[in-house]
Structures are given as C-alpha cells and as structure tokens.
Amino acid sequence: MIELQDVSYAYGGEAVLRGMDLTLAPGSFHFLTGPSGSGKTTFLRLLARQLVPTGGTLRIFGDDAAAMDRDAVAGVRRRIGVVHQDLAFLDHLSVAENVALPLTVAGRSDPEAVRELLAWTGLGSRARALPPQLSGGERQRMALARAVVMSPDVVLADEPTGNVDWEMSMRLMTLLVELNRMGKTVLIATHDLGLIRAMKGRASARTLRIRDGAPELAGAGL
Ligand SMILES: Nc1ncnc2c1ncn2[C@@H]1O[C@H](COP(=O)(O)OP(=O)(O)OP(=O)(O)O)[C@@H](O)[C@H]1O
C-alpha cells in the first residue's frame, strides 16, 4: 500500500530522514515515535504526499510519489486522511461545516455522513458551535472527524492526543482503533510512550521508532 525504498528527505542541508526501507500493509496499525525533531511530522507529510522524497523511491497505492501529476496527487489526498498537529479550522464556520469542508471542496455534500461522524466522535450536540468555543479534546475529535469524512483508506494522525488528559487520550485512541477495525490503515505519531504501552493488546499495533534518521520496528519491550 505504501512502500519506501531507501527514501530520504532533506529540507535544504543535511537529510532529516534517510535510508528508509519500509512497507505499510493495508489494514496495519502503527505507532511512530522518536524524540522531538527526529522527523515524525516530516515522515507523515511524505506519506500524505505533502512532501516529495529528495532521494529513493516512495510508492503510494502503487504509484511513484515523485512522478505523480496533479490529479494523482489529488487522488492520493482523498485516500489519505490526516489529523494535523496544528488543528487549524475556519473559526467562522460551524463544527459541522468544518468537518464537511473536504466534501465541500470536492463539490460534494453529504449531511447524513457528517451527522454520523459527529455522533461517532461524541460531537453531535456541538454541531452548530464555532471552533473557538470547543475544548481541546473536542477540537481533537473534530480534527479526526474531518480527516475521515472522505472515507480514506489510510488515516495518519500527528500527536492526536496532544494537550488532552488521559481519559480523552484513551477515547481518541478507541476511535482510531475502531477505524482500524473497519479496515483502515492507521499510523499515529506520538512521543507518548505511556500511550503506546496502554494500547498494547488493544490493537495489533506495531511501533516504529525513528533512530538515526529512519523508522525501525521497535522491540516488544516498548
Ligand atoms: N519547513 C521546514 N524547513 C526546515 N527545516 C524543517 C522544516 N520542518 C521541519 N524542519 C526540521 O526537520 C527536523 C524534523 O522535524 P519534524 O517536525 O519532522 O520532527 P518531529 O519528530 O515531528 O518533532 P516534534 O515531535 O517536535 O513535533 C527538525 O530538525 C526541524 O527543525
């Protein structure tokens, strides 16, 4: 589904990520961890085709990321939902309108799907609220709803539990596990090892740890 062969990425000077050889199989569930600045966000942005490798070959759904035209990139972006770290929303639009935005941009409308997603994330009663009126945990759940509104095959989440308490973190994790059980490929970047340990056994999750510029499968001890 997503395959990396000796992939590297440099923002300018020295490569942040290098020598990456890895395959993400359909339906897999991975955590991605590593110290601050090790390249977790960069890795997610490569997988979502928001960045293009500066070396090696990255295949997304079989296509070479470096050779995609605009239509192919748009196709990839529809099939990969991303929960960004910055949680940027349009503050003058309601929660429901923000969640529906990817549909609106694609010229589609599906109020029923949006209603279902808001109910699933526990935001049914907040549909008409504006983003600044939401709590941190509500914003995280709204970001997750927006990431999956296009029914993507892959969900990438960058620190989806940043700034929320333990109970809310577990609630968000439960939603991501449910998505994986529905067949979606899930990858969650987090520096929170406690969170990864808590999820062991609840999902057949594997952990990738960035070491020397490349994600490696971590041992069972983590
Ligand atoms: N747009 C950019 N231009 C130049 N350097 C960048 C850019 N974005 C990130 N970097 C650098 O690339 C490295 C990896 O950053 P990245 O955000 O991928 O790490 P991270 O593991 O996600 O960090 P954190 O856990 O703090 O979010 C860092 O040294 C960072 O300063």
Coordinates of C-alpha atoms and ligand atoms in Angstrom, one line a residue:
M1 CA 0.0 0.0 0.0
I2 CA 2.8 2.4 1.0
E3 CA 6.3 1.3 0.2
L4 CA 9.6 3.1 0.9
Q5 CA 12.9 2.1 -0.7
D6 CA 16.0 3.9 0.6
V7 CA 13.9 7.1 0.9
S8 CA 15.4 10.3 2.3
Y9 CA 14.2 13.8 2.9
A10 CA 16.2 17.0 3.3
Y11 CA 14.7 20.4 3.9
G12 CA 17.9 22.0 2.5
G13 CA 21.0 21.0 4.2
E14 CA 21.5 17.6 5.8
A15 CA 18.8 14.9 5.4
V16 CA 16.4 14.8 8.3
L17 CA 15.3 11.3 7.3
R18 CA 17.4 8.8 5.3
G19 CA 17.8 5.2 4.4
M20 CA 14.1 4.4 5.0
D21 CA 13.1 0.9 3.8
L22 CA 9.6 0.1 5.0
T23 CA 6.2 -1.2 3.9
L24 CA 2.9 -0.2 5.4
A25 CA 0.5 -3.1 4.7
P26 CA -3.3 -2.4 4.1
G27 CA -5.1 -2.6 7.4
S28 CA -2.0 -2.3 9.5
F29 CA -1.8 -0.2 12.7
H30 CA 1.4 1.5 13.6
F31 CA 2.6 4.0 16.2
L32 CA 5.5 6.2 15.1
T33 CA 7.7 7.5 17.9
G34 CA 11.0 9.3 18.3
P35 CA 12.4 12.4 20.1
S36 CA 11.3 15.9 19.2
G37 CA 12.8 16.9 15.9
S38 CA 13.6 13.4 14.8
G39 CA 11.3 13.7 11.8
K40 CA 7.8 12.3 12.7
T41 CA 5.9 15.1 11.1
T42 CA 8.2 15.0 8.1
F43 CA 7.6 11.3 7.7
L44 CA 3.8 11.7 7.9
R45 CA 4.0 14.5 5.3
L46 CA 5.9 12.3 2.9
L47 CA 3.3 9.5 3.3
A48 CA 0.5 12.0 2.6
R49 CA 2.4 13.3 -0.5
Q50 CA 2.6 16.8 1.0
L51 CA 6.4 16.4 0.6
V52 CA 8.3 14.6 -2.1
P53 CA 11.3 12.5 -1.2
T54 CA 14.6 14.0 -2.1
G55 CA 16.1 10.5 -2.5
G56 CA 14.9 6.9 -3.0
T57 CA 11.5 5.7 -4.1
L58 CA 8.2 6.1 -2.3
R59 CA 5.2 4.3 -3.7
I60 CA 1.8 5.3 -2.5
F61 CA -1.0 2.9 -3.7
G62 CA 1.5 1.6 -6.2
D63 CA 2.4 4.9 -7.8
D64 CA 5.8 6.6 -7.5
A65 CA 5.3 9.7 -5.4
A66 CA 7.9 11.6 -7.4
A67 CA 6.2 11.1 -10.7
M68 CA 2.6 11.9 -9.8
D69 CA 0.8 14.6 -11.7
R70 CA -1.7 16.9 -10.0
D71 CA -4.7 14.6 -10.5
A72 CA -2.8 11.7 -9.0
V73 CA -1.8 13.8 -6.0
A74 CA -5.4 14.9 -5.5
G75 CA -6.4 11.2 -5.7
V76 CA -3.9 10.3 -3.0
R77 CA -5.0 13.1 -0.8
R78 CA -8.6 11.8 -1.0
R79 CA -7.5 8.3 0.1
I80 CA -5.3 9.5 3.0
G81 CA -6.9 11.4 5.9
V82 CA -4.5 13.4 8.0
V83 CA -5.1 14.7 11.6
H84 CA -2.6 17.6 11.7
Q85 CA -0.8 18.7 14.8
D86 CA -1.8 22.3 14.4
L87 CA -5.6 21.7 14.5
A88 CA -6.3 24.6 12.1
F89 CA -10.0 25.2 11.5
L90 CA -12.0 28.0 9.9
D91 CA -13.3 29.8 13.0
H92 CA -16.3 31.5 11.3
L93 CA -17.7 28.1 10.2
S94 CA -19.6 25.8 12.5
V95 CA -18.2 22.4 13.7
A96 CA -20.4 20.6 11.1
E97 CA -19.3 22.9 8.3
N98 CA -15.6 22.5 9.2
V99 CA -16.0 18.7 9.3
A100 CA -17.8 18.8 5.9
L101 CA -15.1 21.1 4.3
P102 CA -13.2 18.4 2.4
L103 CA -16.5 17.3 0.9
T104 CA -17.5 20.9 0.1
V105 CA -14.1 21.5 -1.6
A106 CA -14.6 18.3 -3.7
G107 CA -18.0 19.7 -4.8
R108 CA -20.0 17.2 -2.7
S109 CA -22.5 17.3 0.1
D110 CA -23.4 14.5 2.5
P111 CA -25.1 15.9 5.6
E112 CA -26.0 12.4 6.8
A113 CA -22.4 11.2 6.8
V114 CA -21.4 14.4 8.6
R115 CA -24.1 13.8 11.2
E116 CA -23.0 10.2 11.7
L117 CA -19.4 11.3 12.1
L118 CA -20.2 13.9 14.7
A119 CA -22.3 11.4 16.6
W120 CA -19.4 8.9 16.4
T121 CA -16.9 11.4 17.8
G122 CA -19.3 12.5 20.5
L123 CA -19.8 15.9 19.0
G124 CA -23.5 15.6 18.0
S125 CA -24.6 18.3 20.4
R126 CA -21.8 20.7 19.3
A127 CA -22.6 20.6 15.5
R128 CA -23.5 24.3 15.4
A129 CA -20.8 25.6 17.8
L130 CA -17.9 27.5 16.4
P131 CA -14.3 26.1 16.8
P132 CA -13.1 28.7 19.3
Q133 CA -16.0 27.5 21.6
L134 CA -14.7 23.9 21.8
S135 CA -12.5 22.3 24.4
G136 CA -9.1 20.8 23.5
G137 CA -10.5 17.3 23.4
E138 CA -13.4 18.4 21.3
R139 CA -11.1 20.1 18.8
Q140 CA -9.0 16.9 18.6
R141 CA -12.2 14.8 17.9
M142 CA -13.3 17.4 15.3
A143 CA -10.0 17.1 13.5
L144 CA -10.4 13.3 13.5
A145 CA -13.9 13.6 12.1
R146 CA -12.7 16.0 9.3
A147 CA -9.8 13.6 8.5
V148 CA -12.1 10.7 7.8
V149 CA -15.1 12.5 6.2
M150 CA -13.9 11.4 2.7
S151 CA -13.7 7.8 3.8
P152 CA -10.0 7.5 3.3
D153 CA -8.2 4.1 3.2
V154 CA -5.3 5.4 5.4
V155 CA -5.5 7.7 8.4
L156 CA -2.3 9.5 9.6
A157 CA -2.5 11.2 13.0
D158 CA 0.2 13.6 14.2
E159 CA 0.1 13.7 18.0
P160 CA -3.7 13.4 18.1
T161 CA -3.7 13.4 21.9
G162 CA -1.6 16.5 22.3
N163 CA -2.9 18.7 25.1
V164 CA -5.7 16.4 26.3
D165 CA -6.0 14.5 29.5
W166 CA -5.6 10.7 29.8
E167 CA -9.2 9.9 29.6
M168 CA -9.6 11.9 26.4
S169 CA -6.5 10.3 25.0
M170 CA -7.9 6.9 25.5
R171 CA -11.2 8.0 23.9
L172 CA -9.4 9.2 20.9
M173 CA -7.3 6.0 20.7
T174 CA -10.5 4.0 20.9
L175 CA -11.8 5.9 17.8
L176 CA -8.6 5.2 15.9
V177 CA -8.7 1.5 16.9
E178 CA -12.3 1.4 15.6
L179 CA -11.2 2.9 12.3
N180 CA -8.5 0.2 12.0
R181 CA -11.1 -2.5 12.7
M182 CA -13.1 -1.1 9.9
G183 CA -10.1 -1.9 7.7
K184 CA -8.3 1.4 7.5
T185 CA -4.6 1.6 7.7
V186 CA -3.7 3.7 10.7
L187 CA -0.4 5.4 11.7
I188 CA -0.2 7.6 14.8
A189 CA 2.8 9.7 15.6
T190 CA 3.3 10.3 19.2
H191 CA 6.2 10.9 21.7
D192 CA 4.0 9.5 24.5
L193 CA 5.4 6.0 25.3
G194 CA 2.8 5.6 28.1
L195 CA 0.1 5.9 25.5
I196 CA 1.7 3.2 23.3
R197 CA 2.1 0.9 26.2
A198 CA -1.6 1.4 27.2
M199 CA -2.7 0.4 23.7
K200 CA -0.6 -2.8 23.5
G201 CA -3.0 -5.6 23.4
R202 CA -6.0 -3.5 22.4
A203 CA -5.0 -3.3 18.7
S204 CA -2.4 -5.4 16.8
A205 CA -0.3 -2.3 16.8
R206 CA 3.4 -2.2 15.9
T207 CA 5.7 0.5 16.9
L208 CA 8.2 2.3 14.6
R209 CA 10.9 4.3 16.3
I210 CA 12.9 6.8 14.4
R211 CA 16.6 6.1 15.1
D212 CA 19.5 7.6 13.1
G213 CA 17.0 9.2 10.6
A214 CA 14.9 6.1 9.8
P215 CA 11.9 4.5 11.4
E216 CA 12.7 0.9 12.7
L217 CA 10.3 -1.6 14.2
A218 CA 10.7 -1.4 17.9
G219 CA 11.1 -4.5 20.1
A220 CA 8.2 -6.0 22.1
G221 CA 9.6 -4.3 25.3
L222 CA 8.2 -0.9 24.4
Ligands
LIG1 N1 9.8 23.5 6.9 C1 11.0 23.2 7.4 N2 12.1 23.8 7.0 C2 13.3 23.5 7.5 N3 13.5 22.5 8.5 C3 12.4 21.9 9.0 C4 11.1 22.2 8.5 N4 10.2 21.5 9.1 C5 10.9 20.7 10.0 N5 12.2 21.0 9.9 C6 13.3 20.4 10.7 O1 13.3 19.0 10.4 C7 13.5 18.2 11.6 C8 12.4 17.3 11.9 O2 11.2 18.0 12.1 P1 9.8 17.2 12.4 O3 8.8 18.3 12.7 O4 9.5 16.3 11.3 O5 10.1 16.4 13.7 P2 9.1 15.8 14.8 O6 9.7 14.5 15.2 O7 7.7 15.7 14.2 O8 9.2 16.8 16.0 P3 8.1 17.1 17.2 O9 8.0 15.9 18.0 O10 8.8 18.2 18.0 O11 6.9 17.6 16.5 C9 13.7 19.3 12.7 O12 15.1 19.5 12.9 C10 13.1 20.5 12.2 O13 13.7 21.7 12.7

